[in-house]
Amino acid sequence: MAYHDDLLELAIDLICRVPRVPAQVNQATLRRAVSTAYYALFHLLISETVANWSRASSRDALGRMFDHGLMKKVSSRILDANKVPFKGEDPVVVRNLRAVSKAFALLQDQRHIADYDNATSWAETEALLVVSMAEEAFATWRLIRNENIAQNYLVSLLIKTRD
């Protein structure tokens, strides 16, 4: 199993281990599930991008070049139909790509809260929604991964565009 799949499975396992008694819910477990769900999608997109690199021996080094901030900026930009209209593309593919992009941006926001905002307490249902969002993004990505606009999205996650 690929690393990103392992991370997604771990996020699911963490949520499934949460006690059913609300008073016993462990914040560390919920936070780790949220953070791990984000990293699962982060590493899925990196893996899909570097798989296109023909020299296998360079893929790990290429994977280290990705920047969380740039990836979020690109993902957020794709959501704006005025900035990225995808004219002439299959609307179902566009909707699915935007769903993955939106999930990435939202998951990154939630990961920041989980990892750095100690004033926020997580409910099991909130953490479960985040993990479910990552699961859905994985499934949606598999539907569009070979489409040209999806492959262009992957390239854009690595390369800073000129505005």
mmCIF file of C-alpha atoms in Angstrom:
data_model
loop_
_atom_site.group_PDB
_atom_site.id
_atom_site.type_symbol
_atom_site.label_atom_id
_atom_site.label_comp_id
_atom_site.label_asym_id
_atom_site.label_seq_id
_atom_site.Cartn_x
_atom_site.Cartn_y
_atom_site.Cartn_z
ATOM 1 C CA MET A 1 0.000 0.000 0.000
ATOM 2 C CA ALA A 2 1.255 3.499 -0.821
ATOM 3 C CA TYR A 3 2.196 5.930 1.942
ATOM 4 C CA HIS A 4 -0.806 8.195 1.270
ATOM 5 C CA ASP A 5 -3.152 5.198 1.512
ATOM 6 C CA ASP A 6 -1.508 4.206 4.802
ATOM 7 C CA LEU A 7 -2.048 7.734 6.125
ATOM 8 C CA LEU A 8 -5.711 7.728 5.163
ATOM 9 C CA GLU A 9 -6.169 4.322 6.786
ATOM 10 C CA LEU A 10 -4.449 5.615 9.931
ATOM 11 C CA ALA A 11 -6.753 8.652 10.079
ATOM 12 C CA ILE A 12 -9.768 6.339 9.803
ATOM 13 C CA ASP A 13 -8.356 4.001 12.453
ATOM 14 C CA LEU A 14 -7.765 6.910 14.823
ATOM 15 C CA ILE A 15 -11.386 8.017 14.489
ATOM 16 C CA CYS A 16 -12.637 4.459 14.991
ATOM 17 C CA ARG A 17 -10.624 4.171 18.225
ATOM 18 C CA VAL A 18 -12.313 7.171 19.841
ATOM 19 C CA PRO A 19 -14.338 6.082 22.872
ATOM 20 C CA ARG A 20 -18.100 6.387 22.430
ATOM 21 C CA VAL A 21 -18.377 8.235 25.746
ATOM 22 C CA PRO A 22 -17.946 11.986 25.010
ATOM 23 C CA ALA A 23 -16.249 12.641 28.368
ATOM 24 C CA GLN A 24 -13.521 10.164 27.402
ATOM 25 C CA VAL A 25 -12.770 11.597 23.963
ATOM 26 C CA ASN A 26 -9.057 12.164 23.641
ATOM 27 C CA GLN A 27 -8.276 15.498 21.948
ATOM 28 C CA ALA A 28 -4.850 14.266 20.874
ATOM 29 C CA THR A 29 -6.422 11.367 18.960
ATOM 30 C CA LEU A 30 -8.981 13.599 17.239
ATOM 31 C CA ARG A 31 -6.338 16.198 16.361
ATOM 32 C CA ARG A 32 -3.994 13.534 15.025
ATOM 33 C CA ALA A 33 -6.802 12.085 12.873
ATOM 34 C CA VAL A 34 -7.522 15.511 11.361
ATOM 35 C CA SER A 35 -3.859 16.252 10.718
ATOM 36 C CA THR A 36 -3.258 12.787 9.263
ATOM 37 C CA ALA A 37 -6.245 13.138 6.927
ATOM 38 C CA TYR A 38 -4.722 16.312 5.481
ATOM 39 C CA TYR A 39 -1.321 14.714 5.077
ATOM 40 C CA ALA A 40 -2.916 11.747 3.320
ATOM 41 C CA LEU A 41 -4.305 14.019 0.592
ATOM 42 C CA PHE A 42 -1.103 16.086 0.508
ATOM 43 C CA HIS A 43 0.974 12.964 -0.133
ATOM 44 C CA LEU A 44 -1.546 11.533 -2.615
ATOM 45 C CA LEU A 45 -1.211 14.622 -4.792
ATOM 46 C CA ILE A 46 2.570 14.604 -4.507
ATOM 47 C CA SER A 47 2.719 10.904 -5.351
ATOM 48 C CA GLU A 48 0.498 11.398 -8.381
ATOM 49 C CA THR A 49 2.671 14.277 -9.582
ATOM 50 C CA VAL A 50 6.052 12.650 -9.156
ATOM 51 C CA ALA A 51 4.818 9.422 -10.760
ATOM 52 C CA ASN A 52 4.868 11.379 -14.018
ATOM 53 C CA TRP A 53 8.603 11.999 -13.681
ATOM 54 C CA SER A 54 10.345 9.497 -15.920
ATOM 55 C CA ARG A 55 13.487 9.089 -13.823
ATOM 56 C CA ALA A 56 12.379 7.025 -10.826
ATOM 57 C CA SER A 57 15.603 7.708 -8.918
ATOM 58 C CA SER A 58 14.736 11.431 -8.779
ATOM 59 C CA ARG A 59 11.126 11.118 -7.635
ATOM 60 C CA ASP A 60 11.830 11.288 -3.906
ATOM 61 C CA ALA A 61 13.867 14.469 -4.322
ATOM 62 C CA LEU A 62 11.161 15.976 -6.507
ATOM 63 C CA GLY A 63 8.544 15.136 -3.888
ATOM 64 C CA ARG A 64 10.449 17.237 -1.337
ATOM 65 C CA MET A 65 10.019 20.324 -3.537
ATOM 66 C CA PHE A 66 6.301 20.757 -2.830
ATOM 67 C CA ASP A 67 5.198 23.692 -0.697
ATOM 68 C CA HIS A 68 2.032 23.563 1.400
ATOM 69 C CA GLY A 69 1.303 27.264 0.878
ATOM 70 C CA LEU A 70 1.648 27.143 -2.896
ATOM 71 C CA MET A 71 -0.481 24.015 -3.080
ATOM 72 C CA LYS A 72 -3.234 25.725 -1.103
ATOM 73 C CA LYS A 73 -2.996 28.880 -3.212
ATOM 74 C CA VAL A 74 -3.330 26.881 -6.425
ATOM 75 C CA SER A 75 -6.165 24.790 -5.005
ATOM 76 C CA SER A 76 -8.039 27.890 -3.839
ATOM 77 C CA ARG A 77 -7.531 29.630 -7.185
ATOM 78 C CA ILE A 78 -9.050 26.720 -9.104
ATOM 79 C CA LEU A 79 -12.270 27.179 -7.140
ATOM 80 C CA ASP A 80 -12.793 30.604 -8.738
ATOM 81 C CA ALA A 81 -14.510 30.024 -12.099
ATOM 82 C CA ASN A 82 -13.628 33.592 -13.137
ATOM 83 C CA LYS A 83 -9.897 32.984 -12.715
ATOM 84 C CA VAL A 84 -9.894 29.405 -14.007
ATOM 85 C CA PRO A 85 -12.974 28.904 -16.212
ATOM 86 C CA PHE A 86 -11.975 25.549 -17.779
ATOM 87 C CA LYS A 87 -13.766 26.468 -21.000
ATOM 88 C CA GLY A 88 -14.584 23.512 -23.209
ATOM 89 C CA GLU A 89 -13.860 20.934 -20.494
ATOM 90 C CA ASP A 90 -16.253 18.254 -19.315
ATOM 91 C CA PRO A 91 -18.265 19.917 -16.527
ATOM 92 C CA VAL A 92 -18.292 16.715 -14.461
ATOM 93 C CA VAL A 93 -14.494 16.525 -14.548
ATOM 94 C CA VAL A 94 -14.252 20.230 -13.671
ATOM 95 C CA ARG A 95 -16.664 19.799 -10.755
ATOM 96 C CA ASN A 96 -14.673 16.809 -9.494
ATOM 97 C CA LEU A 97 -11.351 18.629 -9.801
ATOM 98 C CA ARG A 98 -12.796 21.576 -7.909
ATOM 99 C CA ALA A 99 -14.058 19.187 -5.232
ATOM 100 C CA VAL A 100 -10.549 17.778 -4.748
ATOM 101 C CA SER A 101 -9.058 21.277 -4.742
ATOM 102 C CA LYS A 102 -11.610 22.493 -2.218
ATOM 103 C CA ALA A 103 -10.986 19.491 0.002
ATOM 104 C CA PHE A 104 -7.252 20.164 -0.082
ATOM 105 C CA ALA A 105 -7.662 23.816 0.946
ATOM 106 C CA LEU A 106 -10.199 23.017 3.667
ATOM 107 C CA LEU A 107 -8.199 20.082 5.011
ATOM 108 C CA GLN A 108 -5.112 22.267 5.258
ATOM 109 C CA ASP A 109 -7.093 24.843 7.261
ATOM 110 C CA GLN A 110 -8.393 22.125 9.557
ATOM 111 C CA ARG A 111 -4.904 20.668 9.972
ATOM 112 C CA HIS A 112 -3.620 24.068 11.089
ATOM 113 C CA ILE A 113 -6.386 24.285 13.694
ATOM 114 C CA ALA A 114 -5.764 20.719 14.869
ATOM 115 C CA ASP A 115 -2.000 21.147 15.083
ATOM 116 C CA TYR A 116 -1.688 24.709 16.385
ATOM 117 C CA ASP A 117 -4.929 25.989 17.940
ATOM 118 C CA ASN A 118 -5.034 24.562 21.447
ATOM 119 C CA ALA A 119 -8.036 26.730 22.306
ATOM 120 C CA THR A 120 -10.203 24.680 19.953
ATOM 121 C CA SER A 121 -11.702 21.443 21.234
ATOM 122 C CA TRP A 122 -12.635 18.897 18.637
ATOM 123 C CA ALA A 123 -15.821 16.871 18.717
ATOM 124 C CA GLU A 124 -15.712 13.378 17.320
ATOM 125 C CA THR A 125 -18.272 14.339 14.658
ATOM 126 C CA GLU A 126 -16.118 17.267 13.500
ATOM 127 C CA ALA A 127 -13.017 15.137 13.187
ATOM 128 C CA LEU A 128 -15.018 12.421 11.436
ATOM 129 C CA LEU A 129 -16.248 14.975 8.870
ATOM 130 C CA VAL A 130 -12.659 15.987 8.126
ATOM 131 C CA VAL A 131 -11.507 12.396 7.699
ATOM 132 C CA SER A 132 -14.553 11.690 5.509
ATOM 133 C CA MET A 133 -13.665 14.702 3.369
ATOM 134 C CA ALA A 134 -10.233 13.202 2.742
ATOM 135 C CA GLU A 135 -11.766 9.829 1.881
ATOM 136 C CA GLU A 136 -14.110 11.508 -0.599
ATOM 137 C CA ALA A 137 -11.241 13.469 -2.151
ATOM 138 C CA PHE A 138 -9.319 10.216 -2.670
ATOM 139 C CA ALA A 139 -12.312 8.608 -4.376
ATOM 140 C CA THR A 140 -12.975 11.669 -6.524
ATOM 141 C CA TRP A 141 -9.328 11.956 -7.525
ATOM 142 C CA ARG A 142 -9.350 8.358 -8.764
ATOM 143 C CA LEU A 143 -12.201 9.296 -11.140
ATOM 144 C CA ILE A 144 -10.290 12.166 -12.759
ATOM 145 C CA ARG A 145 -6.611 11.396 -12.280
ATOM 146 C CA ASN A 146 -5.955 10.720 -15.967
ATOM 147 C CA GLU A 147 -7.808 13.777 -17.276
ATOM 148 C CA ASN A 148 -5.690 16.551 -18.774
ATOM 149 C CA ILE A 149 -7.002 19.227 -16.423
ATOM 150 C CA ALA A 150 -6.221 16.999 -13.438
ATOM 151 C CA GLN A 151 -2.688 16.440 -14.684
ATOM 152 C CA ASN A 152 -2.300 20.185 -15.288
ATOM 153 C CA TYR A 153 -3.472 20.774 -11.728
ATOM 154 C CA LEU A 154 -0.733 18.473 -10.450
ATOM 155 C CA VAL A 155 1.930 20.413 -12.349
ATOM 156 C CA SER A 156 0.560 23.694 -11.015
ATOM 157 C CA LEU A 157 0.969 22.428 -7.445
ATOM 158 C CA LEU A 158 4.724 22.402 -7.931
ATOM 159 C CA ILE A 159 5.378 25.404 -10.133
ATOM 160 C CA LYS A 160 4.781 28.963 -9.015
ATOM 161 C CA THR A 161 2.858 30.766 -11.743
ATOM 162 C CA ARG A 162 3.547 34.310 -12.810
ATOM 163 C CA ASP A 163 0.631 36.602 -12.149
#
